[in-house]
Short mmCIF file of C-alpha atoms in Angstrom, two decimals:
data_model
loop_
_atom_site.label_atom_id
_atom_site.label_comp_id
_atom_site.label_asym_id
_atom_site.label_seq_id
_atom_site.Cartn_x
_atom_site.Cartn_y
_atom_site.Cartn_z
CA MET A 6 -127.30 25.86 -55.35
CA GLN A 7 -126.63 27.85 -57.76
CA LEU A 8 -123.33 27.08 -59.86
CA THR A 9 -120.98 28.56 -62.51
CA ALA A 10 -120.50 26.56 -65.48
CA GLU A 11 -117.16 25.04 -64.18
CA GLU A 12 -118.71 24.02 -60.87
CA GLN A 13 -121.36 22.20 -63.15
CA ARG A 14 -118.56 20.39 -64.92
CA MET A 15 -116.70 19.69 -61.67
CA LEU A 16 -119.89 18.09 -60.85
CA ALA A 17 -120.48 15.86 -63.87
CA GLY A 18 -116.75 14.31 -63.61
CA ALA A 19 -115.28 16.58 -66.15
CA GLU A 20 -112.01 16.56 -63.94
CA GLY A 21 -112.28 13.54 -62.25
CA GLU A 22 -113.95 11.44 -59.49
CA ALA A 23 -111.76 13.29 -56.69
CA VAL A 24 -112.81 16.65 -57.50
CA GLN A 25 -116.19 15.14 -58.57
CA ARG A 26 -116.69 13.81 -54.95
CA ALA A 27 -115.15 16.96 -53.18
CA VAL A 28 -117.63 19.39 -54.89
CA ALA A 29 -120.59 17.10 -54.20
CA TYR A 30 -119.51 16.92 -50.44
CA GLN A 31 -119.42 21.04 -50.80
CA ILE A 32 -122.67 21.24 -52.03
CA GLU A 33 -124.15 18.88 -49.33
CA VAL A 34 -122.31 21.42 -46.69
CA GLY A 35 -123.70 24.39 -48.43
CA ARG A 36 -127.31 23.27 -48.55
CA PHE A 37 -127.19 22.24 -45.18
CA PHE A 38 -125.97 25.77 -44.04
CA GLY A 39 -128.47 27.88 -46.61
CA ALA A 40 -125.68 28.77 -49.02
CA GLU A 41 -126.78 29.92 -52.47
CA ARG A 42 -123.31 29.42 -53.88
CA LEU A 43 -119.79 28.59 -53.55
CA VAL A 44 -117.07 31.16 -53.86
CA PRO A 45 -113.44 30.93 -54.29
CA VAL A 46 -110.80 30.81 -51.89
CA THR A 47 -106.81 31.26 -52.12
CA ASN A 48 -105.92 29.02 -48.96
CA ALA A 49 -106.73 26.38 -46.88
CA HIS A 50 -105.82 24.85 -43.57
CA MET A 51 -107.03 21.60 -42.30
CA MET A 52 -107.05 19.12 -39.03
CA GLY A 53 -106.08 15.71 -39.58
CA ASP A 54 -104.21 13.53 -37.18
CA ILE A 55 -104.74 10.06 -36.67
CA GLU A 56 -106.08 10.60 -33.11
CA VAL A 57 -108.74 12.35 -34.60
CA LEU A 58 -109.44 10.46 -38.10
CA GLY A 59 -109.46 7.08 -36.87
CA ASP A 60 -109.21 3.83 -39.28
CA THR A 61 -112.14 5.47 -40.94
CA GLY A 62 -110.48 8.70 -41.93
CA LEU A 63 -107.03 7.09 -43.11
CA ALA A 64 -109.05 5.14 -45.37
CA PHE A 65 -110.76 8.04 -46.85
CA LEU A 66 -107.56 9.96 -47.49
CA GLN A 67 -105.82 7.00 -48.70
CA GLU A 68 -108.89 6.76 -50.94
CA MET A 69 -109.02 10.12 -52.22
CA GLN A 70 -105.11 10.21 -52.84
CA ALA A 71 -106.02 6.97 -54.97
CA LEU A 72 -108.49 8.63 -56.74
CA GLY A 73 -105.87 11.68 -58.01
CA ALA A 74 -107.09 14.18 -55.37
CA ARG A 75 -104.77 17.12 -55.62
CA ALA A 76 -104.82 20.31 -53.89
CA ARG A 77 -105.11 23.46 -56.19
CA ILE A 78 -104.58 25.78 -53.78
CA PRO A 79 -102.08 26.23 -51.05
CA ILE A 80 -103.49 24.08 -47.73
CA THR A 81 -101.26 23.25 -44.73
CA THR A 82 -101.68 21.08 -42.07
CA ASN A 83 -102.89 21.80 -37.87
CA ALA A 84 -101.12 19.91 -34.98
CA ARG A 85 -100.25 16.37 -35.47
CA CYS A 86 -100.93 13.89 -32.60
CA ILE A 87 -97.48 12.38 -32.08
CA ASP A 88 -93.73 13.89 -32.36
CA PHE A 89 -92.05 10.75 -33.58
CA ALA A 90 -88.82 11.87 -31.51
CA TRP A 91 -90.76 11.66 -28.26
CA ALA A 92 -93.30 8.71 -28.75
CA ASN A 93 -91.32 5.57 -27.19
CA LYS A 94 -90.62 8.20 -24.05
CA LEU A 95 -94.08 9.06 -23.90
CA GLY A 96 -95.33 5.53 -24.17
CA GLN A 97 -97.35 6.48 -27.66
CA ASP A 98 -98.75 3.41 -29.35
CA PRO A 99 -96.44 2.20 -32.45
CA GLY A 100 -99.26 1.04 -34.45
CA GLU A 101 -100.90 4.20 -34.33
CA CYS A 102 -97.64 6.11 -34.74
CA ALA A 103 -97.31 3.85 -38.12
CA LYS A 104 -100.90 5.16 -39.21
CA GLU A 105 -99.68 8.77 -38.34
CA LYS A 106 -96.87 8.41 -41.04
CA GLN A 107 -99.57 7.04 -43.52
CA VAL A 108 -101.74 9.53 -42.94
CA ILE A 109 -98.67 12.41 -43.51
CA GLY A 110 -98.33 10.39 -46.60
CA ALA A 111 -101.37 10.52 -47.77
CA LEU A 112 -101.37 14.25 -47.51
CA GLN A 113 -98.39 14.84 -49.49
CA GLY A 114 -99.32 12.60 -52.04
CA MET A 115 -102.27 15.32 -52.55
CA ASN A 116 -100.14 18.67 -52.66
CA VAL A 117 -100.91 19.16 -48.89
CA LEU A 118 -98.08 21.00 -47.13
CA THR A 119 -97.89 18.93 -43.57
CA THR A 120 -96.66 21.86 -41.75
CA ASP A 121 -97.94 20.63 -38.54
CA THR A 122 -99.03 24.06 -37.04
CA CYS A 123 -102.29 25.72 -35.63
CA ILE A 124 -100.73 29.15 -35.83
CA ASN A 125 -100.57 29.25 -39.66
CA TYR A 126 -101.54 32.60 -39.09
CA GLN A 127 -98.34 33.69 -37.33
CA THR A 128 -95.92 31.64 -38.86
CA LEU A 129 -96.93 30.64 -42.59
CA TYR A 130 -99.82 32.81 -44.27
CA GLN A 131 -101.29 36.14 -43.16
CA PRO A 132 -104.75 36.83 -45.39
CA HIS A 133 -105.22 40.34 -46.25
CA LEU A 134 -108.69 41.98 -45.44
CA GLY A 135 -111.54 40.38 -47.57
CA GLU A 136 -109.53 37.58 -48.80
CA ARG A 137 -111.72 34.20 -48.70
CA VAL A 138 -109.92 31.04 -47.09
CA ALA A 139 -110.77 27.86 -45.72
CA TRP A 140 -109.54 27.23 -42.19
CA GLY A 141 -110.13 24.50 -39.80
CA ASP A 142 -109.34 24.89 -36.29
CA THR A 143 -111.15 27.36 -33.96
CA GLY A 144 -108.54 29.25 -32.92
CA THR A 145 -107.22 29.89 -37.04
CA CYS A 146 -110.70 30.84 -38.08
CA ILE A 147 -111.63 33.58 -35.47
CA TYR A 148 -107.89 34.88 -35.78
CA ALA A 149 -108.58 34.89 -39.70
CA ASN A 150 -112.02 36.61 -39.72
CA GLY A 151 -111.15 39.03 -36.51
CA VAL A 152 -107.58 40.01 -36.91
CA PHE A 153 -106.81 40.11 -40.53
CA GLY A 154 -110.52 40.83 -41.72
CA ALA A 155 -110.36 37.47 -43.80
CA ARG A 156 -113.35 35.46 -44.01
CA THR A 157 -113.74 31.87 -43.34
CA ASN A 158 -115.94 29.37 -41.29
CA PHE A 159 -114.84 26.26 -39.06
CA GLU A 160 -114.00 24.12 -41.41
CA SER A 161 -113.87 20.53 -40.82
CA GLY A 162 -111.12 18.33 -41.89
CA PRO A 163 -112.86 17.01 -45.07
CA ALA A 164 -114.25 20.43 -45.91
CA ALA A 165 -111.12 21.99 -45.70
CA LEU A 166 -109.47 19.36 -47.81
CA ALA A 167 -112.48 19.46 -50.20
CA SER A 168 -111.94 23.41 -50.49
CA ALA A 169 -108.35 23.08 -51.53
CA ILE A 170 -109.18 20.50 -53.88
CA THR A 171 -111.88 22.55 -55.59
CA GLY A 172 -110.55 26.10 -54.79
CA ARG A 173 -114.13 26.87 -53.55
CA THR A 174 -116.07 26.82 -50.42
CA PRO A 175 -120.17 26.98 -49.88
CA ALA A 176 -120.95 30.83 -49.06
CA TYR A 177 -122.58 30.90 -45.75
CA GLY A 178 -121.60 32.08 -42.32
CA PHE A 179 -118.62 34.49 -42.05
CA HIS A 180 -118.40 34.66 -45.77
CA LEU A 181 -121.45 37.04 -45.50
CA ASP A 182 -121.82 40.44 -44.70
CA GLU A 183 -124.79 40.18 -42.17
CA HIS A 184 -122.90 37.97 -39.83
CA ARG A 185 -119.75 39.79 -39.61
CA ARG A 186 -121.42 43.05 -37.46
CA GLY A 187 -120.62 43.58 -34.07
CA SER A 188 -123.55 41.94 -31.66
CA PHE A 189 -122.50 43.43 -28.06
CA VAL A 190 -119.86 45.77 -26.82
CA VAL A 191 -116.90 44.75 -23.96
CA ASP A 192 -115.38 47.55 -22.05
CA LEU A 193 -111.65 46.52 -20.92
CA SER A 194 -110.82 49.99 -19.74
CA GLY A 195 -110.86 48.32 -16.00
CA ALA A 196 -108.40 45.47 -16.95
CA THR A 197 -104.72 45.70 -16.83
CA LEU A 198 -104.15 42.63 -19.14
CA ALA A 199 -100.50 42.21 -18.43
CA ASP A 200 -99.92 38.46 -18.97
CA LEU A 201 -101.32 36.09 -21.59
CA ALA A 202 -103.69 34.19 -19.62
CA ASP A 203 -105.25 37.68 -18.43
CA TRP A 204 -106.56 37.49 -22.38
CA GLY A 205 -107.37 33.90 -22.14
CA ALA A 206 -109.56 34.74 -18.97
CA VAL A 207 -111.31 37.71 -20.82
CA GLY A 208 -112.11 35.31 -23.73
CA LYS A 209 -113.54 32.82 -21.06
CA LEU A 210 -115.72 35.56 -19.34
CA VAL A 211 -117.17 36.75 -22.77
CA GLY A 212 -117.51 33.43 -24.02
CA GLU A 213 -119.17 31.76 -21.21
CA SER A 214 -121.93 34.44 -21.39
CA HIS A 215 -122.41 34.38 -24.87
CA GLN A 216 -122.44 31.36 -26.30
CA SER A 217 -123.06 31.68 -29.87
CA TYR A 218 -121.05 31.07 -33.07
CA TYR A 219 -122.52 34.52 -34.45
CA ALA A 220 -122.01 36.39 -31.43
CA VAL A 221 -119.21 38.78 -32.24
CA PRO A 222 -117.93 40.88 -29.17
CA VAL A 223 -116.72 44.34 -30.18
CA PHE A 224 -113.74 45.02 -27.67
CA THR A 225 -113.38 48.94 -26.53
CA GLY A 226 -111.46 50.48 -23.86
CA PHE A 227 -107.96 48.59 -23.74
CA ARG A 228 -105.28 50.66 -22.60
CA ARG A 229 -102.60 49.72 -25.37
CA THR A 230 -102.57 47.97 -28.61
CA PRO A 231 -102.59 44.15 -28.17
CA LEU A 232 -99.99 42.00 -29.33
CA ALA A 233 -100.29 39.22 -31.82
CA ASP A 234 -100.35 36.34 -29.07
CA GLU A 235 -102.36 38.46 -26.56
CA LEU A 236 -104.96 38.41 -29.79
CA LYS A 237 -104.31 34.57 -30.30
CA GLN A 238 -105.44 33.86 -26.55
CA LEU A 239 -108.03 36.04 -26.84
CA GLY A 240 -109.42 34.50 -29.73
CA CYS A 241 -108.85 30.86 -28.74
CA ALA A 242 -110.57 31.13 -25.45
CA LEU A 243 -113.73 33.19 -27.01
CA ALA A 244 -113.68 30.01 -29.78
CA SER A 245 -113.32 27.49 -26.87
CA TYR A 246 -115.88 28.72 -24.47
CA GLY A 247 -118.68 30.38 -26.77
CA SER A 248 -118.18 28.88 -30.07
CA MET A 249 -117.38 32.33 -31.73
CA GLY A 250 -115.91 32.85 -34.83
CA MET A 251 -115.10 36.48 -35.10
CA PHE A 252 -114.47 39.62 -33.03
CA HIS A 253 -113.54 43.48 -33.62
CA MET A 254 -111.02 45.49 -31.54
CA VAL A 255 -112.03 48.92 -31.95
CA GLY A 256 -108.80 50.72 -33.84
CA VAL A 257 -107.27 47.42 -34.03
CA THR A 258 -109.07 44.86 -36.39
CA PRO A 259 -109.85 46.04 -40.08
CA GLU A 260 -113.68 45.96 -39.53
CA ALA A 261 -113.81 48.04 -36.76
CA ARG A 262 -111.81 51.66 -37.35
CA THR A 263 -114.22 52.80 -35.12
CA LEU A 264 -117.27 51.57 -32.64
CA GLU A 265 -119.76 52.39 -35.74
CA ASP A 266 -117.93 50.38 -38.04
CA ALA A 267 -117.94 47.26 -35.96
CA LEU A 268 -121.60 47.64 -35.42
CA CYS A 269 -122.54 48.27 -39.21
CA GLY A 270 -124.77 51.21 -38.36
CA SER A 271 -126.45 49.76 -35.35
CA VAL A 272 -127.13 52.18 -32.75
CA ALA A 273 -124.40 51.91 -30.25
CA THR A 274 -126.94 52.89 -27.33
CA ALA A 275 -129.21 49.87 -28.28
CA VAL A 276 -126.43 47.50 -28.10
CA GLU A 277 -125.74 45.14 -25.13
CA ARG A 278 -122.77 46.43 -22.98
CA VAL A 279 -120.51 44.27 -21.08
CA ALA A 280 -117.63 45.44 -18.67
CA VAL A 281 -114.53 42.96 -18.06
CA ASP A 282 -111.93 44.49 -15.17
CA ASP A 283 -108.82 43.16 -13.15
CA ALA A 284 -111.57 42.04 -10.42
CA ALA A 285 -113.39 39.93 -12.75
CA ILE A 286 -110.58 38.44 -14.09
CA ASP A 287 -109.05 37.45 -10.47
CA THR A 288 -112.49 35.88 -10.00
CA VAL A 289 -111.57 33.64 -12.94
CA TYR A 290 -108.03 32.55 -11.36
CA ARG A 291 -109.68 31.73 -7.89
CA GLY A 292 -112.59 30.16 -9.35
CA TYR A 293 -110.36 26.56 -10.17
CA SER A 294 -110.24 23.89 -7.54
CA LEU A 295 -106.85 23.16 -6.56
CA GLY A 296 -108.12 19.50 -5.91
CA ALA A 297 -105.51 17.65 -3.76
CA GLY A 298 -102.78 20.39 -4.65
CA ASP A 299 -101.13 18.00 -7.38
CA ALA A 300 -98.60 19.97 -9.42
CA ARG A 301 -96.87 17.19 -11.08
CA LEU A 302 -98.29 18.65 -14.66
CA VAL A 303 -97.61 21.95 -16.22
CA VAL A 304 -98.37 22.81 -20.15
CA PHE A 305 -97.69 25.51 -22.30
CA SER A 306 -99.66 24.63 -25.13
CA GLY A 307 -103.11 24.62 -27.27
CA PRO A 308 -102.35 27.00 -29.18
CA GLN A 309 -98.82 25.99 -29.98
CA LEU A 310 -96.27 28.89 -28.89
CA SER A 311 -94.71 31.66 -31.09
CA LEU A 312 -90.85 32.71 -31.23
CA PHE A 313 -91.78 35.46 -28.72
CA GLU A 314 -93.34 33.12 -26.20
CA MET A 315 -90.29 30.73 -26.46
CA LYS A 316 -88.26 33.73 -25.72
CA GLN A 317 -90.17 34.51 -22.56
CA LEU A 318 -89.88 31.21 -21.35
CA SER A 319 -86.27 30.85 -21.97
CA LEU A 320 -85.94 33.71 -19.75
CA LEU A 321 -88.35 32.49 -17.16
CA PHE A 322 -86.76 29.20 -17.11
CA ALA A 323 -82.91 30.54 -17.08
CA GLY A 324 -80.97 28.96 -14.37
CA ARG A 325 -84.01 26.72 -13.10
CA THR A 326 -84.97 23.19 -13.09
CA VAL A 327 -88.32 21.68 -13.14
CA ALA A 328 -88.92 19.83 -10.12
CA ARG A 329 -88.51 16.09 -9.53
CA GLY A 330 -91.93 14.45 -10.35
CA THR A 331 -93.13 17.19 -12.15
CA SER A 332 -93.67 17.24 -16.18
CA CYS A 333 -93.44 20.40 -17.90
CA PHE A 334 -94.33 20.55 -21.47
CA VAL A 335 -94.16 22.75 -24.72
CA THR A 336 -95.30 22.53 -28.03
CA ALA A 337 -94.25 24.57 -30.90
CA SER A 338 -93.98 24.04 -34.86
CA ASN A 339 -90.80 22.94 -36.35
CA GLY A 340 -89.98 26.61 -37.61
CA VAL A 341 -90.38 28.01 -34.58
CA ILE A 342 -88.37 25.64 -32.85
CA SER A 343 -85.72 25.46 -35.41
CA ALA A 344 -85.82 29.15 -35.01
CA SER A 345 -85.73 28.92 -30.74
CA ARG A 346 -82.26 26.66 -31.27
CA LYS A 347 -80.46 28.92 -33.55
CA LEU A 348 -81.34 31.95 -31.16
CA GLY A 349 -80.20 30.42 -27.80
CA TYR A 350 -84.04 29.97 -26.59
CA LEU A 351 -84.11 26.48 -26.61
CA ALA A 352 -81.26 25.63 -24.45
CA PRO A 353 -82.27 27.18 -21.32
CA LEU A 354 -85.84 25.10 -21.64
CA GLU A 355 -84.10 21.98 -21.82
CA ALA A 356 -81.64 22.44 -19.37
CA ALA A 357 -84.19 23.26 -17.13
CA GLY A 358 -85.76 19.79 -17.87
CA VAL A 359 -88.58 21.10 -20.17
CA ILE A 360 -90.18 18.19 -22.42
CA VAL A 361 -90.30 20.58 -26.09
CA LEU A 362 -92.33 18.72 -28.35
CA GLU A 363 -92.66 19.62 -32.12
CA GLY A 364 -95.52 19.70 -34.18
CA VAL A 365 -97.86 18.87 -31.75
CA CYS A 366 -100.91 20.19 -29.39
CA PHE A 367 -100.75 18.59 -26.37
CA TYR A 368 -104.49 17.79 -25.67
CA ILE A 369 -104.75 16.21 -28.97
CA LEU A 370 -101.55 13.83 -27.86
CA GLN A 371 -102.12 10.20 -29.12
CA ASN A 372 -102.55 8.03 -25.75
CA LEU A 373 -103.38 11.06 -23.51
CA SER A 374 -105.55 9.57 -21.05
CA VAL A 375 -103.60 6.51 -20.39
CA MET A 376 -100.38 8.72 -20.15
CA ARG A 377 -102.52 10.83 -17.64
CA GLU A 378 -103.06 7.60 -15.47
CA LYS A 379 -99.35 6.31 -16.03
CA ASN A 380 -97.75 9.17 -14.40
CA GLY A 381 -100.27 9.96 -11.66
CA TRP A 382 -101.30 13.32 -13.28
CA GLN A 383 -104.33 14.97 -11.48
CA ASN A 384 -104.38 18.73 -12.14
CA MET A 385 -102.75 20.21 -15.26
CA VAL A 386 -101.71 23.88 -14.95
CA SER A 387 -101.24 26.19 -17.83
CA ASN A 388 -101.59 29.58 -19.06
CA SER A 389 -103.71 28.93 -22.02
CA ALA A 390 -107.26 29.33 -21.27
CA LYS A 391 -108.30 27.22 -23.99
CA ILE A 392 -106.28 24.12 -23.14
CA VAL A 393 -107.71 24.40 -19.76
CA ASN A 394 -111.13 24.18 -21.25
CA ILE A 395 -110.57 21.81 -23.73
CA ILE A 396 -108.72 19.30 -22.37
CA GLY A 397 -111.25 18.19 -20.00
CA ALA A 398 -112.40 15.01 -21.75
CA HIS A 399 -109.18 13.58 -20.78
CA ARG A 400 -110.37 13.96 -16.99
CA PHE A 401 -107.57 16.17 -15.89
CA ASN A 402 -108.43 18.80 -13.43
CA THR A 403 -107.27 22.30 -14.89
CA ILE A 404 -105.99 25.17 -13.51
CA LEU A 405 -105.42 28.56 -15.39
CA ARG A 406 -102.48 30.49 -14.13
CA ARG A 407 -100.48 33.46 -15.61
CA SER A 408 -97.08 32.63 -17.43
CA ALA A 409 -94.76 33.33 -14.31
CA ASP A 410 -96.62 31.47 -11.79
CA CYS A 411 -96.61 28.42 -14.53
CA VAL A 412 -93.11 28.56 -13.98
CA GLU A 413 -92.82 28.53 -10.64
CA ILE A 414 -95.24 25.82 -10.01
CA ALA A 415 -92.96 23.51 -12.53
CA CYS A 416 -89.93 24.69 -10.66
CA THR A 417 -90.47 24.12 -7.30
CA GLY A 418 -93.46 21.88 -7.53
CA ARG A 419 -95.64 23.24 -5.00
CA LEU A 420 -99.61 24.48 -6.49
CA THR A 421 -100.40 28.16 -5.41
#
């Protein structure tokens, strides 16, 4: 790789061993992906919870802290696996809870903002067109590339931390122009898309049929400008089902003012075209097995909820109660929960018996498989196509439903 004079000094240890290790790691990552150089980044976002890190990951963070590692650019953290206020009630392991606090301490000691949110792009930082960042979590990466026109790849936890320490990242993938052009066109003119889950269903249909990191769908024909939460669900589903890192939406996203812009000069007639309509979306909903009809778990999570989503749920749950024997979870960031409390959106949820967890995502909860067995949860119902896909490792039978239907299932205890 071609290193600048400053990067060569980093590699030689002139800025300390922590910086030396970080840049050496980035060089190896860059070589693996064929990068020719490093590029400056302005912001980083990392995954790092004890459920994912394990003891080895915790030891790595503590070692880097002991070496004097310090973030030189702003870096935030993704969702945790433990809400300490609920850990005992959920039966989470006290030893792992203690380790999670050690993770937080090590990160804070390296100048990391432990914000514990997977929707940093909605609540913390919105990069501008062409800005280079180093973001972990699939949903954040595809939103940065597709919605903001910023540039990032899916960064692992160590890679994002290294970027924060050096202020650089390897120039491969979506940092390069050639990978940002649209690959195929998706016509949404036949889709009503009235619920968040519908946008996730589109992501599932498109992602499953085009499974490639470098496949970049170009959406056209939608009937109105999509909202941020709708783009969030679309992007998360594309990333989850198709491993995609970018999409274009003609007339909405920065690099797709026109179809020709999105395709970067490719002849539109020669590009693959796909249509997604209401019938295809309805087929997605019908495709989930109801199992034995268990309706004891409803989840609004993966990604965390925005303030707008909290408001909508507060209206849907107002005056209602979660059915006996059913558990309903909502996850959101500290900032969103705090604002929801002040604006009166939290009270109706808590009065209904909804469990609101702070700073976590449901699918990475510590001890989740044990919780499933203890509570006899067989099915998991959600309006998030991403979590319906990604939580399969915990052996739930998952079911995607629209938001109001999820509330109805939670409050009646009947699966439809």
